[in-house]
Amino acid sequence: MAERAGLDLVPAASPSGGRLLSINNYHYRRGGAEVVFLEQNRLFEEIGWDVVPFAMRHPRNLPSRYDRHFVEEIEFGHAYGPLRQLRHAASIIYSRDARARLRDILAEARPDVAHLHNVYHHLSPSFLPLLRQAGVPVVMTLHDLKLACPAYTMLRDGQVCESCKGGRIHNVVLNRCIKGSLPLSGLVLLETTVHRMLGLYRDTVDAFAVPSRFYIDKLVEWGWPRERFVYVPNFVDAAELRPGTDTGDGFLYVGRLSPEKGLEALVRAAALSRQQVTIVGTGPMEDSLRTLVAETGADVRFLGFRTGEALHDAIRACRAVVLPATWYENAPISVLEAYALGRPVIGTRIGGLPEMIREGETGAIVPPGDVVALADALAHFAALPPEVPATMGRAGRHWVETDFSREAYRDRLLSLYASLRRAR
């Protein structure tokens, strides 16, 4: 059952027969938010709901009979001309195209509930007042901290940053938080100012679904009322993930190679503990990490990007998955995948990670950025009798099968939707 202060969540009504307007910038598997968005759509289609997606047009999109309503693609990094760049800048702040197309969708298919994932910078929240006026309950899953931080990560130069707390959002420009660019940071400041002045999230979203309790606490700390939030953790389909039968050797990191992920500490810990670490992923730090590996003599292998069974095989081959983050992680699906594949997780005491790891039962928790503590954890896990990490892996999988399953996620949302519809 989803958890929310101030909202009576009744058991879900009959799960079939509803119509869900499901909204996200992208309609293909691009990142963690898109995985949740698309899997959620599939979950509700399986129980007889009519799912109406709304997204950007994109060459990689999955097919949909509603894609004629999708908005023009905005892809940052493309070499657009000056006029198109100006039009895109205006759309980031307030997309008239998204608002018009959403009006067409409402005329064609009146939804019982609308569920948003990531909409800023591309779709924009311009259409939200239309949903409010139409009496459609609105839920938004928070995959990041955009409601508080204009740059959405509370991160600057690879370190946690809360300079904008208390409404001091001008710091996004002073610190050039968006890709070190003054123009981009200024655009995001303007975007945030306009959205807050118009109350586009504050006055139109009925409930924010949040995958970690930490994010709820952080947003409340920044001034949001606690009763606006519902704890709805992420999920994986454990039935599609075959756990490893052997204990495995070495340690594995899966994710983006960027400063906030704590990878420099991981390489140094691998060298100090003389343990083998495999890194799966790509990102801006790859070259510097390879240089650090050569300097320290660490036993670290880089596998590059992996997905599907190739990724699952890499996880099954390790003794434990390591997430050495130094920023406010939300609720990484990689933790749940590791558990479902029968592997314990070593994570840092920051963000939502500690609530996803049961110390000594499904893994271990160390202070962020502490090379010695991380090295000690690697050495400790390497020295454990094989049955101990195997038992941890089984405990993690059982936890996923009960609290982080597809069915648990679906039922939480059904209960939330039913409560909001009753309130309307």
CSV table of C-alpha atoms in Angstrom, one decimal:
chain,number,residue,atom,x,y,z
A,1,MET,CA,0.0,0.0,0.0
A,2,ALA,CA,1.3,3.5,-0.8
A,3,GLU,CA,2.0,5.7,2.2
A,4,ARG,CA,0.8,9.3,2.4
A,5,ALA,CA,0.0,11.6,5.3
A,6,GLY,CA,-3.3,13.3,5.0
A,7,LEU,CA,-4.8,11.0,2.3
A,8,ASP,CA,-7.0,8.0,3.1
A,9,LEU,CA,-5.8,5.3,0.7
A,10,VAL,CA,-8.6,2.9,0.3
A,11,PRO,CA,-8.2,-0.6,-1.3
A,12,ALA,CA,-8.2,-0.3,-5.0
A,13,ALA,CA,-11.4,-0.7,-6.9
A,14,SER,CA,-11.7,-3.2,-9.8
A,15,PRO,CA,-8.4,-2.9,-11.6
A,16,SER,CA,-9.8,-3.2,-15.1
A,17,GLY,CA,-11.6,-0.7,-17.3
A,18,GLY,CA,-9.8,2.5,-16.6
A,19,ARG,CA,-8.1,4.9,-18.9
A,20,LEU,CA,-4.6,6.2,-18.0
A,21,LEU,CA,-3.1,9.2,-19.6
A,22,SER,CA,0.6,8.4,-19.2
A,23,ILE,CA,3.1,11.3,-19.9
A,24,ASN,CA,6.8,11.4,-20.3
A,25,ASN,CA,9.3,13.3,-22.5
A,26,TYR,CA,10.5,10.2,-24.3
A,27,HIS,CA,8.6,7.1,-25.4
A,28,TYR,CA,11.5,4.7,-25.6
A,29,ARG,CA,14.0,3.2,-23.2
A,30,ARG,CA,16.5,6.0,-22.6
A,31,GLY,CA,17.1,6.0,-18.8
A,32,GLY,CA,15.7,4.9,-15.5
A,33,ALA,CA,12.6,7.2,-15.7
A,34,GLU,CA,11.7,5.9,-19.1
A,35,VAL,CA,12.0,2.3,-17.9
A,36,VAL,CA,9.5,3.0,-15.1
A,37,PHE,CA,7.2,4.9,-17.4
A,38,LEU,CA,7.1,2.2,-20.1
A,39,GLU,CA,6.9,-0.7,-17.6
A,40,GLN,CA,4.1,1.0,-15.8
A,41,ASN,CA,2.2,1.4,-19.1
A,42,ARG,CA,2.6,-2.3,-19.7
A,43,LEU,CA,1.4,-3.2,-16.2
A,44,PHE,CA,-1.8,-1.3,-16.7
A,45,GLU,CA,-2.4,-2.6,-20.2
A,46,GLU,CA,-2.1,-6.1,-18.8
A,47,ILE,CA,-5.0,-5.6,-16.5
A,48,GLY,CA,-7.2,-4.1,-19.1
A,49,TRP,CA,-6.6,-0.4,-18.9
A,50,ASP,CA,-6.5,1.8,-22.0
A,51,VAL,CA,-3.2,3.6,-21.8
A,52,VAL,CA,-2.8,6.8,-23.7
A,53,PRO,CA,0.8,7.9,-23.9
A,54,PHE,CA,1.8,11.5,-24.5
A,55,ALA,CA,5.5,12.3,-25.3
A,56,MET,CA,7.9,13.9,-27.8
A,57,ARG,CA,8.2,12.6,-31.4
A,58,HIS,CA,11.5,10.8,-31.7
A,59,PRO,CA,13.0,8.3,-34.2
A,60,ARG,CA,13.4,5.7,-31.5
A,61,ASN,CA,9.9,5.9,-30.0
A,62,LEU,CA,7.9,2.8,-29.5
A,63,PRO,CA,4.8,2.6,-31.8
A,64,SER,CA,1.5,4.1,-30.4
A,65,ARG,CA,-1.8,4.8,-32.1
A,66,TYR,CA,-1.7,8.1,-30.2
A,67,ASP,CA,1.7,9.3,-31.6
A,68,ARG,CA,0.0,11.8,-33.9
A,69,HIS,CA,-0.6,13.9,-30.8
A,70,PHE,CA,3.1,13.8,-29.8
A,71,VAL,CA,4.9,17.2,-29.7
A,72,GLU,CA,7.9,18.3,-31.8
A,73,GLU,CA,11.2,16.7,-30.8
A,74,ILE,CA,13.6,18.8,-28.7
A,75,GLU,CA,17.0,17.1,-28.5
A,76,PHE,CA,19.7,19.0,-26.6
A,77,GLY,CA,23.1,18.9,-28.3
A,78,HIS,CA,21.7,18.9,-31.8
A,79,ALA,CA,22.9,21.7,-34.2
A,80,TYR,CA,19.7,23.6,-34.6
A,81,GLY,CA,19.5,26.9,-36.3
A,82,PRO,CA,19.1,30.2,-34.3
A,83,LEU,CA,15.3,30.5,-34.9
A,84,ARG,CA,14.6,26.9,-33.9
A,85,GLN,CA,16.9,27.3,-30.8
A,86,LEU,CA,14.8,30.4,-29.8
A,87,ARG,CA,11.6,28.5,-30.3
A,88,HIS,CA,12.9,25.6,-28.3
A,89,ALA,CA,13.9,28.0,-25.5
A,90,ALA,CA,10.3,29.3,-25.3
A,91,SER,CA,8.9,25.8,-25.3
A,92,ILE,CA,11.1,24.8,-22.4
A,93,ILE,CA,9.5,27.5,-20.4
A,94,TYR,CA,5.9,27.1,-21.6
A,95,SER,CA,5.1,24.8,-24.6
A,96,ARG,CA,2.1,26.0,-26.5
A,97,ASP,CA,2.4,22.9,-28.7
A,98,ALA,CA,2.1,20.5,-25.8
A,99,ARG,CA,-0.9,22.4,-24.4
A,100,ALA,CA,-2.7,22.3,-27.7
A,101,ARG,CA,-2.0,18.7,-28.4
A,102,LEU,CA,-3.0,17.7,-24.8
A,103,ARG,CA,-6.3,19.5,-25.4
A,104,ASP,CA,-6.8,17.3,-28.5
A,105,ILE,CA,-6.2,14.2,-26.5
A,106,LEU,CA,-8.7,15.2,-23.8
A,107,ALA,CA,-11.3,15.7,-26.6
A,108,GLU,CA,-10.6,12.3,-28.0
A,109,ALA,CA,-10.0,10.2,-24.9
A,110,ARG,CA,-11.1,11.4,-21.5
A,111,PRO,CA,-8.8,9.8,-19.0
A,112,ASP,CA,-9.7,8.6,-15.5
A,113,VAL,CA,-6.3,9.7,-14.3
A,114,ALA,CA,-3.2,11.3,-15.6
A,115,HIS,CA,0.3,10.2,-14.5
A,116,LEU,CA,3.4,12.3,-15.3
A,117,HIS,CA,7.0,11.2,-15.1
A,118,ASN,CA,9.6,13.6,-16.6
A,119,VAL,CA,8.1,16.5,-18.5
A,120,TYR,CA,10.4,19.5,-17.9
A,121,HIS,CA,12.8,20.9,-20.5
A,122,HIS,CA,10.8,19.1,-23.3
A,123,LEU,CA,7.0,18.9,-22.9
A,124,SER,CA,7.0,21.5,-20.1
A,125,PRO,CA,4.1,21.6,-17.5
A,126,SER,CA,2.1,24.0,-19.7
A,127,PHE,CA,-0.8,21.5,-20.1
A,128,LEU,CA,-1.3,20.8,-16.4
A,129,PRO,CA,-4.0,23.5,-15.9
A,130,LEU,CA,-6.1,21.8,-18.7
A,131,LEU,CA,-6.1,18.6,-16.7
A,132,ARG,CA,-7.2,20.4,-13.6
A,133,GLN,CA,-10.0,22.2,-15.4
A,134,ALA,CA,-11.2,18.9,-16.9
A,135,GLY,CA,-11.4,17.4,-13.4
A,136,VAL,CA,-8.7,14.7,-14.2
A,137,PRO,CA,-6.7,13.6,-11.1
A,138,VAL,CA,-3.0,14.1,-11.7
A,139,VAL,CA,-0.1,12.1,-10.2
A,140,MET,CA,3.5,12.8,-10.9
A,141,THR,CA,6.4,10.5,-10.1
A,142,LEU,CA,9.4,12.4,-8.9
A,143,HIS,CA,12.5,10.8,-10.4
A,144,ASP,CA,14.7,13.7,-9.2
A,145,LEU,CA,14.7,16.8,-7.1
A,146,LYS,CA,13.5,19.4,-9.7
A,147,LEU,CA,10.6,20.6,-7.5
A,148,ALA,CA,13.3,22.1,-5.2
A,149,CYS,CA,16.5,22.4,-7.2
A,150,PRO,CA,16.4,24.2,-10.6
A,151,ALA,CA,19.2,21.9,-11.9
A,152,TYR,CA,17.2,18.9,-10.5
A,153,THR,CA,20.2,17.1,-8.9
A,154,MET,CA,21.3,19.2,-5.9
A,155,LEU,CA,24.7,18.7,-7.4
A,156,ARG,CA,27.5,21.1,-8.4
A,157,ASP,CA,31.0,20.2,-9.5
A,158,GLY,CA,30.4,16.6,-8.4
A,159,GLN,CA,29.5,17.6,-4.9
A,160,VAL,CA,26.1,17.9,-3.1
A,161,CYS,CA,24.8,21.5,-3.3
A,162,GLU,CA,21.8,23.0,-1.5
A,163,SER,CA,22.6,26.7,-2.3
A,164,CYS,CA,19.1,27.3,-3.8
A,165,LYS,CA,17.3,26.3,-0.5
A,166,GLY,CA,15.0,29.0,0.8
A,167,GLY,CA,14.1,30.3,-2.6
A,168,ARG,CA,17.6,31.5,-3.6
A,169,ILE,CA,17.3,30.0,-7.1
A,170,HIS,CA,19.5,32.7,-8.6
A,171,ASN,CA,22.4,30.6,-7.5
A,172,VAL,CA,21.7,28.3,-10.5
A,173,VAL,CA,23.1,31.2,-12.6
A,174,LEU,CA,25.8,32.4,-10.2
A,175,ASN,CA,27.2,28.8,-10.1
A,176,ARG,CA,26.4,28.1,-13.8
A,177,CYS,CA,24.9,24.8,-12.7
A,178,ILE,CA,23.7,23.7,-16.2
A,179,LYS,CA,26.7,22.3,-18.1
A,180,GLY,CA,28.8,25.3,-16.9
A,181,SER,CA,26.9,27.5,-19.3
A,182,LEU,CA,25.6,31.0,-18.3
A,183,PRO,CA,22.9,31.1,-21.1
A,184,LEU,CA,21.6,27.6,-20.2
A,185,SER,CA,21.6,28.3,-16.5
A,186,GLY,CA,19.8,31.6,-17.1
A,187,LEU,CA,17.2,29.8,-19.2
A,188,VAL,CA,16.6,27.2,-16.4
A,189,LEU,CA,16.3,30.1,-13.9
A,190,LEU,CA,13.7,31.7,-16.0
A,191,GLU,CA,11.9,28.4,-16.5
A,192,THR,CA,11.8,27.8,-12.7
A,193,THR,CA,10.7,31.3,-12.0
A,194,VAL,CA,7.8,31.2,-14.4
A,195,HIS,CA,6.6,27.7,-13.3
A,196,ARG,CA,6.6,28.7,-9.7
A,197,MET,CA,4.8,32.0,-10.3
A,198,LEU,CA,2.1,30.2,-12.3
A,199,GLY,CA,1.9,27.3,-9.7
A,200,LEU,CA,2.2,24.8,-12.6
A,201,TYR,CA,3.2,22.0,-10.3
A,202,ARG,CA,2.0,23.3,-6.9
A,203,ASP,CA,-1.6,24.0,-7.9
A,204,THR,CA,-2.2,21.2,-10.5
A,205,VAL,CA,-0.7,18.0,-9.3
A,206,ASP,CA,-2.9,16.1,-6.8
A,207,ALA,CA,-0.2,13.7,-5.5
A,208,PHE,CA,3.6,13.3,-6.1
A,209,ALA,CA,4.7,9.6,-6.1
A,210,VAL,CA,8.2,9.3,-4.8
A,211,PRO,CA,10.4,6.2,-5.0
A,212,SER,CA,12.5,7.0,-1.8
A,213,ARG,CA,11.6,8.3,1.6
A,214,PHE,CA,14.7,10.3,1.6
A,215,TYR,CA,13.5,12.4,-1.3
A,216,ILE,CA,10.2,13.0,0.5
A,217,ASP,CA,12.1,14.2,3.6
A,218,LYS,CA,14.4,16.4,1.5
A,219,LEU,CA,11.5,18.1,-0.3
A,220,VAL,CA,9.7,18.7,3.0
A,221,GLU,CA,12.9,20.2,4.3
A,222,TRP,CA,12.9,22.6,1.4
A,223,GLY,CA,9.3,23.7,2.2
A,224,TRP,CA,6.9,21.3,0.5
A,225,PRO,CA,4.0,20.0,2.6
A,226,ARG,CA,4.5,16.4,3.5
A,227,GLU,CA,0.9,15.5,2.7
A,228,ARG,CA,1.5,16.1,-1.0
A,229,PHE,CA,3.8,13.1,-1.3
A,230,VAL,CA,3.2,9.3,-1.5
A,231,TYR,CA,5.9,6.7,-1.1
A,232,VAL,CA,5.7,4.4,-4.2
A,233,PRO,CA,9.0,2.5,-4.6
A,234,ASN,CA,10.4,1.3,-7.9
A,235,PHE,CA,10.0,-2.3,-9.0
A,236,VAL,CA,11.6,-5.0,-11.2
A,237,ASP,CA,10.1,-8.1,-12.6
A,238,ALA,CA,12.0,-10.8,-10.6
A,239,ALA,CA,10.3,-13.5,-12.6
A,240,GLU,CA,12.3,-12.4,-15.7
A,241,LEU,CA,15.6,-12.3,-13.8
A,242,ARG,CA,17.3,-15.6,-13.1
A,243,PRO,CA,19.5,-15.5,-10.0
A,244,GLY,CA,23.0,-16.7,-10.2
A,245,THR,CA,23.8,-20.2,-8.8
A,246,ASP,CA,27.5,-19.6,-7.9
A,247,THR,CA,28.7,-17.0,-5.4
A,248,GLY,CA,30.7,-15.1,-8.0
A,249,ASP,CA,34.1,-13.3,-7.9
A,250,GLY,CA,35.1,-9.7,-7.7
A,251,PHE,CA,32.8,-6.7,-7.5
A,252,LEU,CA,30.7,-4.8,-10.1
A,253,TYR,CA,29.7,-1.2,-10.6
A,254,VAL,CA,26.8,-0.5,-13.1
A,255,GLY,CA,26.0,3.1,-14.1
A,256,ARG,CA,27.1,6.3,-15.6
A,257,LEU,CA,30.8,7.2,-15.3
A,258,SER,CA,30.5,10.7,-13.7
A,259,PRO,CA,32.0,12.4,-10.6
A,260,GLU,CA,28.9,12.1,-8.3
A,261,LYS,CA,29.0,8.3,-8.6
A,262,GLY,CA,32.0,8.0,-6.4
A,263,LEU,CA,34.1,6.0,-8.9
A,264,GLU,CA,37.4,7.6,-8.0
A,265,ALA,CA,36.9,6.3,-4.4
A,266,LEU,CA,36.0,2.9,-5.9
A,267,VAL,CA,39.2,2.7,-7.9
A,268,ARG,CA,41.3,3.7,-5.0
A,269,ALA,CA,39.5,1.2,-2.7
A,270,ALA,CA,40.1,-1.6,-5.3
A,271,ALA,CA,43.8,-0.8,-5.3
A,272,LEU,CA,44.0,-0.6,-1.4
A,273,SER,CA,42.0,-3.8,-0.9
A,274,ARG,CA,43.6,-5.6,-3.9
A,275,GLN,CA,40.2,-6.7,-5.1
A,276,GLN,CA,39.0,-7.0,-8.7
A,277,VAL,CA,36.4,-4.5,-9.8
A,278,THR,CA,34.5,-4.5,-13.0
A,279,ILE,CA,32.9,-1.2,-14.3
A,280,VAL,CA,29.9,-1.4,-16.6
A,281,GLY,CA,28.8,1.9,-18.2
A,282,THR,CA,30.1,4.9,-20.1
A,283,GLY,CA,30.4,8.6,-19.3
A,284,PRO,CA,32.7,11.6,-19.1
A,285,MET,CA,35.0,10.2,-16.5
A,286,GLU,CA,36.1,7.1,-18.4
A,287,ASP,CA,39.4,8.5,-19.6
A,288,SER,CA,40.4,9.9,-16.1
A,289,LEU,CA,39.3,6.7,-14.5
A,290,ARG,CA,41.5,4.6,-16.8
A,291,THR,CA,44.4,7.0,-16.0
A,292,LEU,CA,43.8,6.5,-12.3
A,293,VAL,CA,43.7,2.7,-12.7
A,294,ALA,CA,47.1,2.9,-14.4
A,295,GLU,CA,48.5,5.1,-11.6
A,296,THR,CA,47.3,3.1,-8.7
A,297,GLY,CA,47.7,-0.4,-10.2
A,298,ALA,CA,44.1,-1.2,-9.3
A,299,ASP,CA,42.6,-4.4,-10.8
A,300,VAL,CA,39.8,-2.7,-12.6
A,301,ARG,CA,38.2,-3.8,-15.9
A,302,PHE,CA,36.0,-1.6,-18.1
A,303,LEU,CA,33.2,-3.4,-20.0
A,304,GLY,CA,31.6,-0.4,-21.5
A,305,PHE,CA,27.8,-0.3,-22.0
A,306,ARG,CA,25.9,-3.5,-21.3
A,307,THR,CA,22.2,-4.2,-21.4
A,308,GLY,CA,19.9,-7.2,-21.3
A,309,GLU,CA,21.4,-10.7,-20.7
A,310,ALA,CA,24.9,-9.3,-21.2
A,311,LEU,CA,24.4,-7.1,-18.2
A,312,HIS,CA,22.6,-9.7,-16.2
A,313,ASP,CA,25.5,-12.2,-16.8
A,314,ALA,CA,28.0,-9.6,-15.5
A,315,ILE,CA,26.0,-9.1,-12.3
A,316,ARG,CA,25.6,-12.9,-11.8
A,317,ALA,CA,29.4,-13.3,-12.2
A,318,CYS,CA,30.3,-10.9,-9.3
A,319,ARG,CA,30.3,-11.4,-5.6
A,320,ALA,CA,28.5,-8.1,-4.9
A,321,VAL,CA,27.4,-5.0,-6.7
A,322,VAL,CA,28.9,-1.7,-5.5
A,323,LEU,CA,27.2,1.7,-5.7
A,324,PRO,CA,29.7,4.2,-4.1
A,325,ALA,CA,27.6,7.3,-4.8
A,326,THR,CA,28.5,10.7,-3.3
A,327,TRP,CA,25.3,12.5,-4.2
A,328,TYR,CA,21.6,12.2,-3.4
A,329,GLU,CA,20.6,9.0,-5.2
A,330,ASN,CA,16.9,8.5,-5.4
A,331,ALA,CA,16.1,4.7,-5.6
A,332,PRO,CA,18.4,3.1,-8.2
A,333,ILE,CA,16.7,0.2,-10.1
A,334,SER,CA,20.2,-1.3,-10.3
A,335,VAL,CA,19.9,-2.2,-6.6
A,336,LEU,CA,16.7,-4.1,-7.2
A,337,GLU,CA,18.1,-5.8,-10.3
A,338,ALA,CA,21.2,-6.9,-8.2
A,339,TYR,CA,18.9,-8.4,-5.6
A,340,ALA,CA,16.6,-10.1,-8.1
A,341,LEU,CA,19.8,-11.7,-9.7
A,342,GLY,CA,20.8,-12.9,-6.2
A,343,ARG,CA,23.6,-10.5,-5.5
A,344,PRO,CA,24.2,-8.4,-2.3
A,345,VAL,CA,24.8,-4.6,-2.6
A,346,ILE,CA,27.5,-2.5,-1.0
A,347,GLY,CA,26.3,1.1,-1.0
A,348,THR,CA,27.0,4.5,0.6
A,349,ARG,CA,25.1,6.2,3.4
A,350,ILE,CA,23.6,9.0,1.2
A,351,GLY,CA,20.3,9.8,-0.5
A,352,GLY,CA,17.9,6.9,-0.8
A,353,LEU,CA,20.6,4.1,-0.8
A,354,PRO,CA,20.5,3.3,3.0
A,355,GLU,CA,16.8,2.5,2.9
A,356,MET,CA,17.4,0.0,0.1
A,357,ILE,CA,20.2,-2.0,1.9
A,358,ARG,CA,19.7,-4.0,5.1
A,359,GLU,CA,23.1,-4.0,6.7
A,360,GLY,CA,24.4,-7.5,7.1
A,361,GLU,CA,21.3,-9.0,5.6
A,362,THR,CA,21.3,-7.8,2.0
A,363,GLY,CA,24.6,-6.0,1.8
A,364,ALA,CA,26.6,-3.3,3.5
A,365,ILE,CA,26.6,0.5,3.9
A,366,VAL,CA,29.8,2.7,4.1
A,367,PRO,CA,30.3,6.5,4.4
A,368,PRO,CA,30.4,8.3,1.0
A,369,GLY,CA,33.8,9.1,-0.3
A,370,ASP,CA,35.6,7.0,2.4
A,371,VAL,CA,38.2,5.0,0.5
A,372,VAL,CA,39.4,3.1,3.6
A,373,ALA,CA,35.9,2.0,4.6
A,374,LEU,CA,35.0,1.0,1.1
A,375,ALA,CA,38.3,-1.0,0.8
A,376,ASP,CA,37.5,-2.7,4.1
A,377,ALA,CA,34.0,-3.6,2.9
A,378,LEU,CA,35.4,-5.1,-0.4
A,379,ALA,CA,38.0,-7.1,1.5
A,380,HIS,CA,35.4,-8.3,4.0
A,381,PHE,CA,33.0,-9.5,1.4
A,382,ALA,CA,35.9,-11.2,-0.5
A,383,ALA,CA,36.9,-13.1,2.6
A,384,LEU,CA,33.3,-14.3,3.5
A,385,PRO,CA,32.5,-18.0,3.1
A,386,PRO,CA,30.6,-18.4,-0.1
A,387,GLU,CA,27.3,-19.3,1.7
A,388,VAL,CA,27.2,-15.9,3.4
A,389,PRO,CA,26.9,-13.6,0.3
A,390,ALA,CA,24.7,-16.3,-1.3
A,391,THR,CA,22.3,-16.0,1.7
A,392,MET,CA,22.4,-12.2,1.4
A,393,GLY,CA,21.5,-12.6,-2.3
A,394,ARG,CA,18.5,-14.8,-1.5
A,395,ALA,CA,17.4,-12.3,1.1
A,396,GLY,CA,17.6,-9.5,-1.4
A,397,ARG,CA,15.6,-11.4,-4.0
A,398,HIS,CA,12.9,-12.3,-1.4
A,399,TRP,CA,12.7,-8.6,-0.5
A,400,VAL,CA,12.2,-7.7,-4.2
A,401,GLU,CA,9.6,-10.3,-4.6
A,402,THR,CA,7.5,-8.9,-1.7
A,403,ASP,CA,8.0,-5.2,-1.5
A,404,PHE,CA,9.4,-4.2,-4.9
A,405,SER,CA,7.4,-6.5,-7.3
A,406,ARG,CA,5.4,-5.5,-10.3
A,407,GLU,CA,2.2,-6.4,-8.5
A,408,ALA,CA,3.1,-4.3,-5.4
A,409,TYR,CA,3.8,-1.3,-7.6
A,410,ARG,CA,0.6,-1.7,-9.6
A,411,ASP,CA,-1.5,-2.1,-6.4
A,412,ARG,CA,0.0,0.9,-4.8
A,413,LEU,CA,-0.9,3.0,-7.8
A,414,LEU,CA,-4.4,1.5,-8.1
A,415,SER,CA,-5.0,2.4,-4.5
A,416,LEU,CA,-3.7,6.0,-5.0
A,417,TYR,CA,-5.7,6.5,-8.2
A,418,ALA,CA,-8.9,5.2,-6.5
A,419,SER,CA,-8.4,7.6,-3.5
A,420,LEU,CA,-7.9,10.6,-5.8
A,421,ARG,CA,-10.9,9.7,-7.9
A,422,ARG,CA,-13.0,9.4,-4.7
A,423,ALA,CA,-11.7,12.8,-3.6
A,424,ARG,CA,-12.7,14.3,-7.0
